[in-house]
Amino acid sequence: MSFDNLDTLYRQVIMDHYKNPRNRGELEDDSLMIDMNNPTCGDRIQLHLQVTDGKVEDAMFEGEGCSISMSSASMMTQAIKGKPIDDALKMSGAFSQMMLGEDVDSDDLELGDAEALQGVSKFPARIKCATLAWKAMEKGINEEK
Amino acid sequence: MDVKAIKEQFPVLDQQINGNPLVYLDSAATSQKPLTVIQALEDYYKFDNSNVHRGVHTLGTRATDKYEGAREKVKHFINAESTSQVIFTRGTTTAINTVAYSYGRSNLTEGDEIVITHMEHHSNIIPWQQAAKATGATLKYIPLQSDGTISLDDVRATITDRTKIVAMMHVSNVLGTINPIKEVAAIAHQHGAVMLVDGAQGIPHLRVDVKDLDCDFYAFSGHKMCGPTGIGVLYGKKHLLEEMEPVEFGGEMIDFVHLYDSTWKELPWKFEGGTPIIAGAVGLGAAIDFLNEVGLENIEAHEERLAAYAMEKLHTMDGITIFGPEERAGLVTFNLDDVHPHDTATVLDADGIAVRAGHHCAQPLMRWLDVTATARASFYLYNTEEDIDRLVDGLNKTKEYFGDVF
């Protein structure tokens, strides 16, 4: 028995984000707060976004869930901080594409650590874990727009 | 009970998952199906398929005989007095909703109470929330003891003369608790309330005698007892079912149809609007034959052994929390320290072991347990001690794996 296949899912960088999440917490005076959960499994995220002049000035999250959903939230906040909201939405689209196992041009993506989640595409049952935080971000920005 | 011979009758169990022999420990979500059930479905469609209760032709008679024959089997299986008390539904959820909608809305008024427990599955919570909202009745919860059981003192303290309906699961899908249905039904009746039992996790594993339990309604699903999905049963006491209005109207359930008014067929058909779930009922009948042949008492004893063995093995592990009472039905719900149950389930799957991870459709219970999700291994007649050894081995590998990556 080998867990080689699992290693494509649980990459070191993912476990690092799970154990030491970046941007965990709340924002004071944040312009946006989005609650989202995955009703089939109980994972939940509360995303705080500070959007000023069409730019994501700051992003923080709270939540409970598995290593994939929580590391993805950590990576997502890291990736979108300082980005124009249109870029953040594009990144979310690219992330979804990556989850479907489609090739994405990584050069103009800058998904950063989130690219390590590519392996999730081989575990269909876990894709929703990985996309939860990104969906929350999309929802927040689209409502703000 | 020859478990090896039984297992051979479940073709789905004979396969490799991620390079390992499958260990299926998710029967509380849905059980696997024996060849006899698969064959019954195939034969029905190959040789007898027709609509029921209307064809003069031979196939119509055969299909009707098979459909009504399945009802007869259910009647004997649960020891109901008459087939008129056996209503085929889509599953437990539909059965409970039928009672909550029909009986609930006609019998509840403002100030009345519906009593359920804190361990219920969503399917035995939400229909009552909706009935309470529609009628102004109050929904009350029997609290849980620290070990995940209920006490009859709490039952007596919660049920009052204002209580009209008591609804309770026979066996908890999370804790494995076996509830004292007979005693609770007696208390409910002292106060003039009716008692509904969510039997989804009861009937696959325990001998159910509705007369002995003296419950007023018993709801269950076929797919957790070796039958197909999409078929379930609502049993009810005759005088209650007779006074209840149907909830679905259309073909099959009518007696006379006039331009502006219609009358209903007699029981049980007045609750079976539309072409019924014929193949599903035939499959359920085959499942009942199968379970009878093995013997419910044997299945119960086998699962008791497996649960005790699993508890013994898991208790020796470090860094594991087990939820629910020591004495339990054939399932164990647990969490590994520092590993989320989804991650546990993914690693176990890589090892060929299927367990459930999530909130198990019992969010209020999860909050009571102060967790957002748990992992659950559930057993049935085809599981063995070896399966549990594989689970324990898989859990040790999970701890090791996450220990390494941390």
Coordinates of C-alpha atoms in Angstrom, one line a residue:
Chain A
M1 CA 0.0 0.0 0.0
S2 CA 1.3 3.4 -0.9
F3 CA 0.1 6.8 -0.3
D4 CA 2.0 8.3 -3.3
N5 CA -1.3 9.4 -4.8
L6 CA -2.2 11.2 -1.6
D7 CA 1.0 13.2 -1.8
T8 CA -0.4 15.0 -4.9
L9 CA -3.2 16.2 -2.7
Y10 CA -1.6 16.9 0.6
R11 CA 1.4 18.9 -0.6
Q12 CA 3.8 20.3 2.0
V13 CA 2.8 23.9 1.2
I14 CA -0.9 23.0 1.7
M15 CA -0.2 21.5 5.1
D16 CA 1.9 24.5 6.0
H17 CA -1.0 26.9 5.2
Y18 CA -3.4 24.6 7.2
K19 CA -1.2 24.6 10.2
N20 CA -0.1 28.2 10.0
P21 CA -2.9 30.0 8.2
R22 CA -2.1 33.4 6.8
N23 CA -4.6 36.2 7.2
R24 CA -6.7 34.5 9.8
G25 CA -8.9 36.8 11.8
E26 CA -11.3 39.6 11.3
L27 CA -11.0 43.0 9.8
E28 CA -12.3 46.0 11.6
D29 CA -14.4 48.4 9.6
D30 CA -14.2 46.0 6.7
S31 CA -16.5 46.9 3.8
L32 CA -17.5 43.3 3.2
M33 CA -18.2 40.2 5.2
I34 CA -19.3 37.0 3.5
D35 CA -20.5 33.9 5.3
M36 CA -20.5 30.7 3.2
N37 CA -20.8 27.1 4.1
N38 CA -20.7 23.8 2.4
P39 CA -24.0 22.3 3.5
T40 CA -23.0 18.8 2.6
C41 CA -20.0 18.6 4.9
G42 CA -20.3 21.4 7.4
D43 CA -17.2 23.4 6.3
R44 CA -17.8 27.1 6.8
I45 CA -15.9 30.3 6.1
Q46 CA -16.4 33.9 7.1
L47 CA -14.4 36.1 4.7
H48 CA -13.7 39.8 5.4
L49 CA -12.7 42.0 2.5
Q50 CA -11.6 45.6 2.5
V51 CA -12.2 46.9 -0.9
T52 CA -11.2 50.5 -1.8
D53 CA -11.3 52.1 -5.2
G54 CA -11.8 48.8 -6.9
K55 CA -8.9 47.2 -5.2
V56 CA -8.7 44.5 -2.5
E57 CA -6.8 46.4 0.2
D58 CA -7.1 43.6 2.8
A59 CA -8.5 40.1 3.2
M60 CA -8.9 38.0 6.3
F61 CA -10.9 34.8 7.1
E62 CA -12.3 32.8 9.9
G63 CA -13.8 29.4 9.6
E64 CA -13.8 25.7 10.3
G65 CA -13.1 22.9 7.9
C66 CA -10.7 20.4 6.5
S67 CA -7.1 21.0 5.5
I68 CA -8.0 21.6 1.9
S69 CA -10.7 24.2 2.6
M70 CA -8.8 26.1 5.2
S71 CA -5.4 26.1 3.4
S72 CA -7.3 27.2 0.3
A73 CA -8.8 30.2 2.2
S74 CA -5.4 31.1 3.5
M75 CA -3.8 30.9 0.0
M76 CA -6.7 32.8 -1.6
T77 CA -6.5 35.8 0.8
Q78 CA -2.8 35.9 0.2
A79 CA -3.2 35.8 -3.6
I80 CA -5.9 38.6 -3.9
K81 CA -4.4 41.1 -1.4
G82 CA -3.5 44.3 -3.2
K83 CA -5.1 43.1 -6.5
P84 CA -7.8 45.0 -8.5
I85 CA -11.2 43.3 -8.0
D86 CA -11.4 42.3 -11.7
D87 CA -8.1 40.5 -11.3
A88 CA -9.3 38.7 -8.2
L89 CA -12.4 37.5 -10.1
K90 CA -10.2 36.3 -13.0
M91 CA -8.0 34.5 -10.5
S92 CA -11.1 32.7 -9.1
G93 CA -12.1 31.7 -12.6
A94 CA -8.7 30.3 -13.2
F95 CA -8.7 28.5 -9.9
S96 CA -12.0 26.8 -10.9
Q97 CA -10.5 25.8 -14.2
M98 CA -7.6 24.3 -12.4
M99 CA -10.0 22.3 -10.2
L100 CA -11.6 20.9 -13.4
G101 CA -8.1 19.7 -14.4
E102 CA -7.9 22.1 -17.2
D103 CA -4.6 23.7 -18.2
V104 CA -4.3 27.3 -17.2
D105 CA -1.6 29.6 -18.2
S106 CA 0.2 30.1 -15.0
D107 CA 2.4 33.0 -16.1
D108 CA -0.3 35.7 -16.0
L109 CA -2.2 34.0 -13.2
E110 CA -0.1 34.5 -10.1
L111 CA -2.2 32.2 -8.0
G112 CA 0.9 31.9 -5.9
D113 CA 0.8 29.1 -3.3
A114 CA -2.8 28.2 -4.4
E115 CA -1.3 26.5 -7.4
A116 CA -0.3 23.7 -5.1
L117 CA -3.9 22.8 -4.9
Q118 CA -3.8 21.6 -8.5
G119 CA -3.8 18.0 -7.2
V120 CA -7.3 18.4 -5.7
S121 CA -8.6 18.0 -9.3
K122 CA -7.8 14.3 -9.0
F123 CA -10.0 14.0 -5.9
P124 CA -13.5 15.0 -7.1
A125 CA -15.1 14.7 -3.7
R126 CA -12.7 17.4 -2.4
I127 CA -13.1 20.1 -5.1
K128 CA -15.8 21.8 -3.2
C129 CA -13.6 22.1 -0.2
A130 CA -10.9 23.9 -2.3
T131 CA -13.3 26.3 -4.0
L132 CA -15.3 27.4 -0.9
A133 CA -13.2 30.4 -0.1
W134 CA -12.9 31.5 -3.7
K135 CA -16.7 31.3 -4.1
A136 CA -17.1 33.4 -1.0
M137 CA -14.7 36.0 -2.5
E138 CA -16.6 36.0 -5.8
K139 CA -19.9 36.5 -4.1
G140 CA -18.6 39.4 -2.0
I141 CA -17.1 41.2 -4.9
N142 CA -20.0 40.7 -7.2
E143 CA -22.4 42.0 -4.6
E144 CA -20.1 45.1 -4.1
K145 CA -19.8 45.8 -7.8
Chain B
M1 CA -24.2 -16.9 10.5
D2 CA -21.7 -17.5 7.7
V3 CA -20.5 -14.0 6.9
K4 CA -18.2 -15.1 4.2
A5 CA -21.1 -16.7 2.3
I6 CA -23.2 -13.7 2.9
K7 CA -20.5 -11.3 1.6
E8 CA -20.2 -13.3 -1.6
Q9 CA -23.8 -12.4 -2.4
F10 CA -22.9 -8.7 -2.5
P11 CA -21.0 -8.3 -5.8
V12 CA -20.2 -4.7 -5.2
L13 CA -18.0 -5.6 -2.2
D14 CA -15.8 -7.7 -4.4
Q15 CA -13.6 -5.0 -5.9
Q16 CA -10.4 -3.1 -5.4
I17 CA -10.4 0.6 -4.5
N18 CA -7.1 2.4 -5.0
G19 CA -5.3 -0.9 -5.2
N20 CA -6.8 -2.4 -2.0
P21 CA -9.8 -4.7 -1.4
L22 CA -12.8 -2.5 -0.6
V23 CA -13.9 -2.3 3.0
Y24 CA -17.4 -0.8 3.0
L25 CA -18.2 0.9 6.3
D26 CA -20.9 3.2 5.2
S27 CA -24.0 1.1 5.5
A28 CA -25.8 3.7 7.7
A29 CA -25.8 6.0 4.7
T30 CA -26.9 3.2 2.4
S31 CA -26.5 -0.5 2.5
Q32 CA -25.2 -2.7 -0.4
K33 CA -27.6 -4.9 -2.3
P34 CA -27.5 -8.7 -2.5
L35 CA -27.8 -10.6 -5.8
T36 CA -31.3 -11.6 -5.0
V37 CA -32.5 -8.0 -4.8
I38 CA -30.6 -7.0 -8.0
Q39 CA -32.1 -10.1 -9.7
A40 CA -35.6 -9.3 -8.5
L41 CA -35.4 -5.8 -10.1
E42 CA -34.0 -7.2 -13.3
D43 CA -36.6 -10.0 -13.5
Y44 CA -39.4 -7.5 -12.8
Y45 CA -38.3 -5.3 -15.7
K46 CA -37.4 -8.2 -18.0
F47 CA -40.6 -10.2 -17.5
D48 CA -43.4 -8.5 -15.6
N49 CA -43.2 -4.7 -16.1
S50 CA -46.6 -3.1 -16.4
N51 CA -48.6 -0.5 -14.5
V52 CA -50.6 -1.7 -11.5
H53 CA -54.2 -1.8 -10.5
R54 CA -55.6 -1.1 -14.0
G55 CA -54.5 -3.5 -16.6
V56 CA -56.8 -6.3 -17.5
H57 CA -53.9 -8.0 -19.3
T58 CA -51.6 -10.6 -17.9
L59 CA -48.6 -8.4 -17.3
G60 CA -50.8 -5.9 -15.4
T61 CA -52.0 -8.7 -13.1
R62 CA -48.4 -9.9 -12.5
A63 CA -47.1 -6.5 -11.7
T64 CA -50.0 -5.9 -9.3
D65 CA -49.5 -9.2 -7.6
K66 CA -45.8 -8.5 -7.2
Y67 CA -46.4 -4.9 -5.9
E68 CA -49.1 -6.0 -3.5
G69 CA -47.1 -9.1 -2.6
A70 CA -44.3 -6.8 -1.4
R71 CA -46.8 -5.0 0.8
E72 CA -47.8 -8.3 2.4
K73 CA -44.1 -9.0 3.1
V74 CA -43.7 -5.6 4.8
K75 CA -46.8 -6.3 6.8
H76 CA -45.4 -9.5 8.2
F77 CA -41.9 -8.1 8.6
I78 CA -43.1 -5.3 11.0
N79 CA -46.0 -7.3 12.4
A80 CA -48.7 -4.9 11.2
E81 CA -52.3 -6.0 11.5
S82 CA -53.2 -5.3 7.9
T83 CA -51.7 -4.4 4.6
S84 CA -53.9 -1.3 4.6
Q85 CA -51.5 0.1 7.2
V86 CA -48.5 -0.2 4.9
I87 CA -48.1 2.8 2.6
F88 CA -45.3 2.8 0.1
T89 CA -43.4 6.1 0.0
R90 CA -40.2 7.4 -1.6
G91 CA -38.3 6.9 1.7
T92 CA -38.3 7.8 5.4
T93 CA -38.3 11.5 4.6
T94 CA -41.5 11.4 2.6
A95 CA -43.1 9.2 5.2
I96 CA -42.4 11.6 8.0
N97 CA -43.4 14.6 5.9
T98 CA -46.7 12.9 5.1
V99 CA -47.5 12.6 8.8
A100 CA -46.2 16.1 9.6
Y101 CA -48.2 17.6 6.8
S102 CA -51.4 15.7 6.9
Y103 CA -51.8 14.7 10.6
G104 CA -49.9 17.6 11.8
R105 CA -51.7 20.4 10.1
S106 CA -55.2 19.0 11.0
N107 CA -54.4 18.2 14.6
L108 CA -52.1 20.9 15.8
T109 CA -53.3 24.4 16.9
E110 CA -51.6 27.2 18.7
G111 CA -50.3 26.3 22.1
D112 CA -50.0 22.6 21.2
E113 CA -46.6 20.9 21.4
I114 CA -44.5 18.7 19.2
V115 CA -41.7 16.9 21.1
I116 CA -38.6 15.5 19.4
T117 CA -35.1 14.8 20.7
H118 CA -31.8 16.7 20.3
M119 CA -30.3 13.7 18.4
E120 CA -32.7 13.7 15.4
H121 CA -31.7 13.5 11.8
H122 CA -32.8 16.6 9.8
S123 CA -35.6 14.5 8.3
N124 CA -37.2 14.3 11.7
I125 CA -36.6 17.9 12.6
I126 CA -37.5 20.1 9.7
P127 CA -41.0 18.6 8.9
W128 CA -41.9 19.4 12.5
Q129 CA -40.4 22.9 12.4
Q130 CA -42.6 23.6 9.3
A131 CA -45.7 22.1 11.0
A132 CA -45.1 24.2 14.0
K133 CA -44.7 27.4 11.9
A134 CA -47.9 26.6 10.0
T135 CA -50.0 25.9 13.0
G136 CA -48.6 28.0 15.8
A137 CA -47.6 24.9 17.7
T138 CA -44.3 24.8 19.8
L139 CA -41.4 22.5 19.0
K140 CA -39.8 21.1 22.1
Y141 CA -36.6 19.0 22.5
I142 CA -35.9 16.2 24.9
P143 CA -32.3 16.9 26.0
L144 CA -29.5 14.4 25.8
Q145 CA -27.5 12.9 28.7
S146 CA -23.7 13.4 28.5
D147 CA -23.3 9.9 26.9
G148 CA -25.7 10.7 24.1
T149 CA -28.8 8.8 25.5
I150 CA -32.1 10.2 26.7
S151 CA -33.5 9.6 30.2
L152 CA -37.1 8.7 30.8
D153 CA -37.2 11.4 33.5
D154 CA -36.5 14.0 30.8
V155 CA -39.0 12.4 28.5
R156 CA -41.7 12.7 31.3
A157 CA -40.6 16.2 32.0
T158 CA -40.8 17.3 28.4
I159 CA -44.1 15.7 27.3
T160 CA -47.2 17.4 28.7
D161 CA -50.9 17.4 28.2
R162 CA -50.4 20.0 25.5
T163 CA -48.2 17.6 23.5
K164 CA -49.9 16.2 20.5
I165 CA -47.0 14.5 18.6
V166 CA -43.9 12.9 19.8
A167 CA -41.3 12.0 17.1
M168 CA -38.1 10.1 17.8
M169 CA -35.5 8.1 15.9
H170 CA -35.3 4.4 16.8
V171 CA -31.6 4.3 16.5
S172 CA -29.2 7.3 16.2
N173 CA -27.3 7.5 12.9
V174 CA -24.5 9.3 14.7
L175 CA -24.4 8.1 18.3
G176 CA -25.6 4.6 17.8
T177 CA -28.0 5.1 20.7
I178 CA -31.0 2.8 20.7
N179 CA -33.9 4.8 22.1
P180 CA -36.5 3.3 24.5
I181 CA -39.4 3.6 21.9
K182 CA -41.9 1.4 23.8
E183 CA -41.5 3.3 27.0
V184 CA -41.7 6.7 25.3
A185 CA -44.7 5.7 23.3
A186 CA -46.5 4.7 26.6
I187 CA -45.7 8.1 28.1
A188 CA -46.9 9.9 25.0
H189 CA -50.1 7.9 25.1
Q190 CA -50.7 8.8 28.8
H191 CA -50.8 12.4 27.6
G192 CA -53.0 11.7 24.6
A193 CA -50.2 12.3 22.1
V194 CA -49.3 10.1 19.1
M195 CA -45.8 8.7 18.6
L196 CA -43.9 8.6 15.3
V197 CA -40.8 6.6 15.0
D198 CA -38.0 7.4 12.5
G199 CA -37.0 3.9 11.8
A200 CA -34.4 4.5 9.1
Q201 CA -31.6 3.2 11.3
G202 CA -33.8 0.8 13.3
I203 CA -35.4 -1.6 10.9
P204 CA -32.2 -2.7 9.0
H205 CA -30.7 -3.9 12.3
L206 CA -33.4 -4.7 14.9
R207 CA -36.5 -6.9 14.8
V208 CA -39.3 -4.3 14.7
D209 CA -42.7 -5.2 16.0
V210 CA -45.0 -2.2 15.6
K211 CA -47.7 -3.8 17.8
D212 CA -45.2 -4.5 20.6
L213 CA -43.7 -1.0 20.3
D214 CA -47.3 0.4 20.2
C215 CA -46.1 3.3 18.1
D216 CA -48.7 5.2 16.0
F217 CA -46.4 5.7 13.0
Y218 CA -43.2 4.0 11.9
A219 CA -41.3 5.4 8.9
F220 CA -38.4 3.7 7.2
S221 CA -36.4 3.4 3.9
G222 CA -35.7 0.3 1.8
H223 CA -32.2 1.3 0.8
K224 CA -30.7 1.0 4.2
M225 CA -32.0 -2.6 4.6
C226 CA -30.5 -4.1 1.4
G227 CA -33.3 -2.8 -0.8
P228 CA -33.2 -0.3 -3.7
T229 CA -33.2 3.5 -3.2
G230 CA -36.5 5.4 -3.8
I231 CA -38.7 3.1 -1.8
G232 CA -39.8 3.5 1.8
V233 CA -42.7 2.7 4.1
L234 CA -45.1 4.6 6.3
Y235 CA -46.8 2.3 8.8
G236 CA -49.6 3.9 10.8
K237 CA -52.4 2.8 13.1
K238 CA -55.5 2.4 11.0
H239 CA -57.9 4.8 12.7
L240 CA -55.2 7.6 12.4
L241 CA -54.5 6.9 8.7
E242 CA -58.2 6.8 8.0
E243 CA -58.8 10.2 9.4
M244 CA -55.8 11.7 7.6
E245 CA -56.2 13.5 4.3
P246 CA -53.9 12.5 1.4
V247 CA -51.1 14.9 0.6
E248 CA -50.7 14.0 -3.1
F249 CA -53.6 14.1 -5.4
G250 CA -54.0 12.6 -8.9
G251 CA -54.2 9.2 -10.5
E252 CA -54.2 5.9 -8.6
M253 CA -55.5 7.4 -5.3
I254 CA -59.1 8.3 -6.4
D255 CA -62.4 6.6 -6.1
F256 CA -64.8 8.9 -8.0
V257 CA -63.8 12.0 -9.9
H258 CA -66.4 14.6 -10.6
L259 CA -66.0 18.0 -12.1
Y260 CA -65.6 19.9 -8.8
D261 CA -65.0 17.2 -6.3
S262 CA -63.6 13.8 -5.9
T263 CA -63.4 10.9 -3.4
W264 CA -60.4 8.8 -2.4
K265 CA -59.6 5.2 -2.6
E266 CA -59.5 3.3 0.7
L267 CA -56.2 2.7 2.6
P268 CA -53.4 2.3 1.7
W269 CA -53.9 3.6 -1.8
K270 CA -55.3 7.0 -1.0
F271 CA -51.8 7.9 0.0
E272 CA -50.2 6.6 -3.2
G273 CA -51.0 9.2 -5.8
G274 CA -49.6 8.5 -9.3
T275 CA -47.9 5.4 -10.7
P276 CA -46.3 3.9 -7.6
I277 CA -42.7 2.8 -7.1
I278 CA -43.5 -0.7 -8.4
A279 CA -40.0 -2.0 -9.0
G280 CA -38.8 -0.4 -5.8
A281 CA -41.4 -2.2 -3.8
V282 CA -40.6 -5.5 -5.6
G283 CA -36.9 -5.0 -4.7
L284 CA -37.8 -4.2 -1.1
G285 CA -39.8 -7.4 -0.9
A286 CA -36.7 -9.3 -2.1
A287 CA -34.6 -7.5 0.5
I288 CA -37.1 -8.6 3.2
D289 CA -36.9 -12.2 2.0
F290 CA -33.1 -12.0 2.1
L291 CA -33.1 -10.5 5.7
N292 CA -35.6 -13.1 6.9
E293 CA -33.5 -15.9 5.5
V294 CA -30.4 -14.6 7.4
G295 CA -32.5 -13.9 10.4
L296 CA -32.8 -10.4 12.0
E297 CA -31.8 -11.8 15.4
N298 CA -28.6 -13.2 13.8
I299 CA -27.9 -9.8 12.2
E300 CA -28.5 -8.0 15.4
A301 CA -26.2 -10.3 17.3
H302 CA -23.5 -10.0 14.6
E303 CA -23.6 -6.2 14.6
E304 CA -23.5 -6.1 18.4
R305 CA -20.3 -8.2 18.3
L306 CA -18.8 -6.0 15.6
A307 CA -19.6 -2.8 17.5
A308 CA -18.1 -4.2 20.7
Y309 CA -15.0 -5.3 18.8
A310 CA -14.7 -1.9 17.1
M311 CA -15.1 -0.1 20.5
E312 CA -12.5 -2.3 22.1
K313 CA -10.0 -1.7 19.3
L314 CA -10.6 2.0 18.9
H315 CA -10.4 2.6 22.7
T316 CA -6.8 1.3 22.6
M317 CA -5.8 4.0 20.1
D318 CA -4.3 7.3 21.3
G319 CA -5.6 10.6 20.0
I320 CA -9.1 9.5 19.1
T321 CA -12.5 10.8 20.4
I322 CA -15.4 8.4 20.2
F323 CA -18.9 9.8 20.4
G324 CA -22.0 8.1 21.9
P325 CA -22.8 5.5 24.6
E326 CA -20.8 2.3 25.2
E327 CA -23.9 0.2 24.4
R328 CA -24.8 0.9 20.8
A329 CA -26.0 -0.2 17.5
G330 CA -23.5 -1.2 14.8
L331 CA -21.7 2.1 14.2
V332 CA -18.9 4.1 15.6
T333 CA -18.6 7.9 15.2
F334 CA -15.2 9.4 16.0
N335 CA -12.6 12.0 15.3
L336 CA -8.8 11.8 15.3
D337 CA -7.1 14.6 17.1
D338 CA -5.7 17.3 14.8
V339 CA -7.0 15.6 11.7
H340 CA -10.2 16.8 10.1
P341 CA -12.7 14.0 9.4
H342 CA -12.7 14.8 5.6
D343 CA -9.0 14.3 5.6
T344 CA -9.4 11.1 7.6
A345 CA -11.9 9.8 5.1
T346 CA -9.7 10.7 2.1
V347 CA -6.7 8.9 3.5
L348 CA -8.9 5.9 4.4
D349 CA -10.3 5.9 0.9
A350 CA -6.7 5.7 -0.5
D351 CA -6.5 2.6 1.7
G352 CA -9.7 1.2 0.2
I353 CA -11.9 1.9 3.2
A354 CA -15.2 3.7 2.8
V355 CA -16.4 5.8 5.8
R356 CA -18.7 8.7 6.1
A357 CA -17.4 12.2 7.1
G358 CA -19.5 15.2 7.6
H359 CA -22.4 16.4 9.8
H360 CA -24.5 13.3 9.1
C361 CA -27.6 15.4 8.5
A362 CA -27.7 16.2 12.2
Q363 CA -26.4 19.8 12.6
P364 CA -28.1 20.4 16.0
L365 CA -26.5 17.2 17.3
M366 CA -23.1 18.3 15.9
R367 CA -23.4 21.6 17.8
W368 CA -24.3 19.6 21.0
L369 CA -21.2 17.5 20.5
D370 CA -19.3 20.8 19.8
V371 CA -17.9 19.6 16.5
T372 CA -18.5 20.7 13.0
A373 CA -18.1 17.2 11.5
T374 CA -17.2 13.7 12.5
A375 CA -16.1 10.5 10.8
R376 CA -18.4 7.4 11.1
A377 CA -17.8 3.7 10.4
S378 CA -21.1 1.8 10.2
F379 CA -21.5 -2.0 10.0
Y380 CA -23.9 -4.4 8.5
L381 CA -24.3 -8.2 8.1
Y382 CA -21.5 -8.4 5.5
N383 CA -18.8 -6.8 7.6
T384 CA -16.2 -8.7 9.6
E385 CA -13.7 -8.3 12.4
E386 CA -11.1 -8.2 9.7
D387 CA -12.8 -5.1 8.2
I388 CA -12.5 -3.4 11.6
D389 CA -8.8 -4.4 11.8
R390 CA -8.3 -2.7 8.4
L391 CA -10.1 0.4 9.7
V392 CA -7.8 0.6 12.8
D393 CA -4.8 0.0 10.6
G394 CA -6.0 2.7 8.2
L395 CA -6.5 5.1 11.1
N396 CA -3.0 4.5 12.4
K397 CA -1.7 5.2 8.8
T398 CA -3.8 8.4 8.8
K399 CA -2.2 9.6 12.0
E400 CA 1.2 8.7 10.7
Y401 CA 0.6 10.4 7.4
F402 CA -0.6 13.6 9.0
G403 CA 2.1 13.4 11.7
D404 CA 4.7 13.2 8.9
V405 CA 3.4 16.1 6.8
F406 CA 3.0 18.3 9.9

